[in-house]
Short mmCIF file of C-alpha atoms and ligand atoms in Angstrom, two decimals:
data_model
loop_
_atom_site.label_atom_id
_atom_site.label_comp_id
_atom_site.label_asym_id
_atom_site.label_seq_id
_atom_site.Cartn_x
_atom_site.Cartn_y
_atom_site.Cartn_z
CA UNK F 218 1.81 3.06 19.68
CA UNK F 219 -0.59 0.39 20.39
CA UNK F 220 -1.62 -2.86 18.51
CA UNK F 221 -5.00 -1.09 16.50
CA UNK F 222 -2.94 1.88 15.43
CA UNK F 223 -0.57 -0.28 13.79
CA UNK F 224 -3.05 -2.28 12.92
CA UNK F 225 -4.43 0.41 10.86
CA UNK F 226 -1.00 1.04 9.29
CA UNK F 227 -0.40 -2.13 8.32
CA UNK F 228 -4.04 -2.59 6.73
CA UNK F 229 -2.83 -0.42 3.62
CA UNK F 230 0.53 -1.79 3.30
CA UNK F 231 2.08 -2.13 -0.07
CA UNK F 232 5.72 -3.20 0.75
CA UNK F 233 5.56 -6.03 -0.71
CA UNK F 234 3.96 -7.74 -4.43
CA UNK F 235 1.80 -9.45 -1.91
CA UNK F 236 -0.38 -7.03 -1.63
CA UNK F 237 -2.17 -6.99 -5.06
CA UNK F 238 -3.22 -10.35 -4.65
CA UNK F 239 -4.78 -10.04 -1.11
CA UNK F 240 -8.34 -10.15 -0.41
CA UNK F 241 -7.19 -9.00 3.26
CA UNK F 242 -4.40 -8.12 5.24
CA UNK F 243 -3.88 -10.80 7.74
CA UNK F 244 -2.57 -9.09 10.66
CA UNK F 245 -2.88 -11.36 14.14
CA UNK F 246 -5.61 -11.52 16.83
CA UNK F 247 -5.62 -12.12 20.20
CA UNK F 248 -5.84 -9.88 23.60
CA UNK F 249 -3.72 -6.99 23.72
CA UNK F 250 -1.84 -7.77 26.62
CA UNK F 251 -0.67 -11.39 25.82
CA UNK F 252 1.94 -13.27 27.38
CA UNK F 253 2.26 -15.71 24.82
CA UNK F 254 2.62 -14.91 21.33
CA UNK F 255 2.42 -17.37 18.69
CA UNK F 256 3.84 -16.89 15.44
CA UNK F 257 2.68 -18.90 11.83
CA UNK F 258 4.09 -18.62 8.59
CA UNK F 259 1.42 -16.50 6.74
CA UNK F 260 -2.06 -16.48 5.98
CA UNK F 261 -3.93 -19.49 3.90
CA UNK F 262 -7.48 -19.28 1.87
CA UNK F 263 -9.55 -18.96 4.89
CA UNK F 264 -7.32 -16.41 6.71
CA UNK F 265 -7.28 -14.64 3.37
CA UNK F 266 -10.54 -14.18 3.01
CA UNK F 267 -11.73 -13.19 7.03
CA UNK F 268 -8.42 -11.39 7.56
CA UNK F 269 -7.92 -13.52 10.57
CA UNK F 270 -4.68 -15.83 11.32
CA UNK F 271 -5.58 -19.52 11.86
CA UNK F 272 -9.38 -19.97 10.85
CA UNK F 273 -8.59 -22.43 8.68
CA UNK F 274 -8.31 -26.33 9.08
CA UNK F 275 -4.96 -26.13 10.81
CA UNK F 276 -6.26 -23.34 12.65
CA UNK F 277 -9.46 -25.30 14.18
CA UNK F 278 -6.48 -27.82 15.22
CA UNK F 279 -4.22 -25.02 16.57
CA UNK F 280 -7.69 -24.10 18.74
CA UNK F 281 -7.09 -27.61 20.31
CA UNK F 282 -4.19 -27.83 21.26
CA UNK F 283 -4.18 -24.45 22.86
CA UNK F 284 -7.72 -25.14 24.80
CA UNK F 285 -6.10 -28.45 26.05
CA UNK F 286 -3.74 -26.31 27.61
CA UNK F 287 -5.98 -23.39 28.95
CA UNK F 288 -5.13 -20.75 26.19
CA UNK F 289 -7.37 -19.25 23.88
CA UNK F 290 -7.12 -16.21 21.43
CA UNK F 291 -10.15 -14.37 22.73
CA UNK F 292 -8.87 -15.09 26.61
CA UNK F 293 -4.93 -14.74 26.71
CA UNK F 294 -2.71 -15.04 23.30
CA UNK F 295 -1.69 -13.44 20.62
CA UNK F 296 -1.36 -14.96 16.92
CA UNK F 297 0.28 -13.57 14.31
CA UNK F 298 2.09 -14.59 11.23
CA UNK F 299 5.80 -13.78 9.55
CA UNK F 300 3.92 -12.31 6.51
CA UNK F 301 0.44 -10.68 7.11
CA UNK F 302 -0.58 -11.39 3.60
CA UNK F 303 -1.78 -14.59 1.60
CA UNK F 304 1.09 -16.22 -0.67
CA UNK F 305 -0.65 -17.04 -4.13
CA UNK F 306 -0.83 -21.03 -4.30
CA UNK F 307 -0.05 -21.29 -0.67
CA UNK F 308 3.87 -21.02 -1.69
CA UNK F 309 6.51 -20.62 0.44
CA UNK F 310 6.72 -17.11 1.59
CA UNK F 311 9.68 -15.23 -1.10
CA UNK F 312 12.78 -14.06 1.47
CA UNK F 313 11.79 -10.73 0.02
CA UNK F 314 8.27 -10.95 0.86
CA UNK F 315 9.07 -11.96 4.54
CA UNK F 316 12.24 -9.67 5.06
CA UNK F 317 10.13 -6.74 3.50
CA UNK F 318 6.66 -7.66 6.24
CA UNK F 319 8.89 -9.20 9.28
CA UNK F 320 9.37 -5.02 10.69
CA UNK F 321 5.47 -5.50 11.43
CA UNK F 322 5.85 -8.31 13.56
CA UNK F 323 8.73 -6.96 15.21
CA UNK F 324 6.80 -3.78 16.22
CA UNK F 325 3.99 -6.19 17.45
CA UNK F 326 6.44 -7.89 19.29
CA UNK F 327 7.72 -4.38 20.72
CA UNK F 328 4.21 -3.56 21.78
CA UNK F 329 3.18 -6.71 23.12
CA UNK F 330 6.64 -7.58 25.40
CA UNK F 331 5.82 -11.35 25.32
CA UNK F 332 7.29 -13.49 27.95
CA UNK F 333 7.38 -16.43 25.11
CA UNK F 334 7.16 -16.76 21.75
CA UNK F 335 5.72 -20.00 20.33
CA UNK F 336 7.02 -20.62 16.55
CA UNK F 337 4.79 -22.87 14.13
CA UNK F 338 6.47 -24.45 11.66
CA UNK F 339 10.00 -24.71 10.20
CA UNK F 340 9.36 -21.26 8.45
CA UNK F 341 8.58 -19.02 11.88
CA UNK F 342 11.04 -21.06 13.80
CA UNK F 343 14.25 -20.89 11.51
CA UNK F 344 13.00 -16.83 10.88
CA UNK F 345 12.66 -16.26 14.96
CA UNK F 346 14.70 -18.24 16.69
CA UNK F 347 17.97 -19.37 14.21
CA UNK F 348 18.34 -20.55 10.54
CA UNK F 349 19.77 -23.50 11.73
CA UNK F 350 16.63 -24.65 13.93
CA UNK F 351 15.34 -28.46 13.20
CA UNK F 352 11.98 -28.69 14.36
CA UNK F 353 12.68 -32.54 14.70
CA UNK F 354 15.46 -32.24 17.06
CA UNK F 355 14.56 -29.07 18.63
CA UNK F 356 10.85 -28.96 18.79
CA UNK F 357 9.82 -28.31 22.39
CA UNK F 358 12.99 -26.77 23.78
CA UNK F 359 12.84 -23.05 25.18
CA UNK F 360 15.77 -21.06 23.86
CA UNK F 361 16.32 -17.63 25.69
CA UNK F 362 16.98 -14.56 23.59
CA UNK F 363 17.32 -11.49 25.19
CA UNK F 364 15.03 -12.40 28.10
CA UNK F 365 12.39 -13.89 25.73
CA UNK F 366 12.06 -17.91 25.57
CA UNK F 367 11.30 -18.75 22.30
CA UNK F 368 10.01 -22.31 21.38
CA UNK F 369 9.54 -23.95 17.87
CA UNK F 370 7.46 -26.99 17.42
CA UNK F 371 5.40 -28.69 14.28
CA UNK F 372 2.83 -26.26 12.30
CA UNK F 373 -0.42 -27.45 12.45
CA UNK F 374 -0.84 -27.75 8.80
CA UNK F 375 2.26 -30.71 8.87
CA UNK F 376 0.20 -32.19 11.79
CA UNK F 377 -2.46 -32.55 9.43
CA UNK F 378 -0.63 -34.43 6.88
CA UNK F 379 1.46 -36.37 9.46
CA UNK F 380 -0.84 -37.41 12.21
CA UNK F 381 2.03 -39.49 13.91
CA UNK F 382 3.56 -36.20 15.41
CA UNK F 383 0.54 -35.19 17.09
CA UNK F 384 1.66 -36.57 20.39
CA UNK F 385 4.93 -34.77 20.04
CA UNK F 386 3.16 -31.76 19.87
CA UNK F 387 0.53 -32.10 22.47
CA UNK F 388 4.08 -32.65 24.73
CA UNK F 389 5.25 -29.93 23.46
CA UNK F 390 2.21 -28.37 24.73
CA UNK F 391 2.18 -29.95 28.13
CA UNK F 392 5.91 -28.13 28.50
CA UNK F 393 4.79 -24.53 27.41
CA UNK F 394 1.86 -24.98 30.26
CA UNK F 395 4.77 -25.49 32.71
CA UNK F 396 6.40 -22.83 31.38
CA UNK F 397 4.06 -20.56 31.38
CA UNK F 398 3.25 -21.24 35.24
CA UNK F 399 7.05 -20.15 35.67
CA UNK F 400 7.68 -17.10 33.39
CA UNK F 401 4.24 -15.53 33.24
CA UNK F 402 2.43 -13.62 35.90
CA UNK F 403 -1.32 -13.29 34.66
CA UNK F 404 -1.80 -15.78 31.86
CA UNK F 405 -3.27 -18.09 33.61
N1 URA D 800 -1.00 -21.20 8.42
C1 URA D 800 -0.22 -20.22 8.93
O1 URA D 800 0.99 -20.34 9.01
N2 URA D 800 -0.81 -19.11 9.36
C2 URA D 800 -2.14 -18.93 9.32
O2 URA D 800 -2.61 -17.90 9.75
C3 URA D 800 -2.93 -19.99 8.80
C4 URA D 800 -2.34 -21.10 8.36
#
C-alpha cells in the first residue's frame, strides 16, 4: 500500500458524521518519503475548501517556522491531521469523530516509517504521544515510543492568538533541527 492508494480510500470515507458536511477530505501532503511527519488537529475553512492541511492563516505561519528550519512540504515533510475532515464551527474534534478517522493516520504513519513525529497543538499531542501531555511543560521535549521520537509543541493557530509563545516555538524549532541532524539520514 502506498500513500495515493490510501489516499484514494480515504477520499470516499463515510466513517464518521463528518463527512456530510465536508466540501473535501483533508488528507495530508507532503513527499512520500518523509522523515518528519507533522500532525494537526483537523482541517479549518481554507483546508476545507482546497483539501489541503495547513493553507490557512496558521498554516502560512506553520510555512515559517518550518522554512526557518530548512523543511518544507513540497521538499521533505509530511502533514497530516488527527481527523481528515472539517469540524462544523471549527469545534473541537467529537472523541468519536477522531477515534473513528485516527486508523487513517495510523496507516499513514505505517507507510511513511517517520523517524519523528511533530504534534501541533494540545489535541494531536495528548492523542499521539499521552493524555496526560501539557504542551506548557512539555513542549519541545522528544519522547521515544517504540523507536519513534515524538515531540508536541504550540499549534499555530494558539500562536496566533498568543504571540508571546512564538519564541518558545521557534526553540522548539531550533531543537527538532538538531534532532533531525541526529535521527534522520536524508532530510536534510
Ligand atoms: N489547523 C489544523 O489543526 N490543521 C489544519 O490542517 C489547519 C489548521
Amino acid at each position: 500500500m502506498d500513500l495515493q492508494t490510501l489516499q484514494q480510500e480515504c477520499l470516499a470515507c463515510q466513517r464518521c458524521g463528518l463527512c456530510q458536511t465536508r466540501t473535501n477530505v483533508v488528507f495530508g501532503q507532503g513527499v512520500p518519503n518523509a522523515e518528519v511527519l507533522f500532525v494537526g488537529e483537523g482541517p479549518g475553512a481554507s483546508e476545507d475548501e482546497q483539501g489541503l492541511p495547513f493553507v490557512g492563516r496558521s498554516g502560512q505561519l506553520l510555512d515559517h517556522y518550518l522554512e526557518a528550519i530548512d523543511l518544507s512540504r513540497e521538499k521533505n515533510v509530511y502533514i497530516a491531521n488527527i481527523v481528515k475532515c472539517r469540524p462544523p464551527q471549527n469545534r473541537d474534534p467529537l472523541p468519536e469523530e477522531s477515534k473513528a478517522c485516527i486508523p487513517w493516520l495510523r496507516q499513514q504513519f505505517q507507510i511513511l516509517q517517520p523517524r519523528i513525529v511533530v504534534c501541533l497543538g494540545r489535541i494531536a499531542a495528548q492523542q499521539m504521544i499521552g493524555p496526560e501531555f501539557l504542551i506548557t511543560r512539555e513542549h519541545g521535549k522528544f519522547f521515544d515510543k517504540q523507536g519513534t521520537l515524538f515531540m508536541g509543541t504550540y499549534h499555530p493557530a494558539a500562536l496566533l492568538r498568543y504571540p508571546v509563545n512564538k519564541p518558545a516555538v521557534f526553540g522548539d524549532f531550533v531543537a527538532l533541527r538538531e534532532k533531525i541532524t541526529q535521527v534522520c539520514d536524508h532530510t536534510y
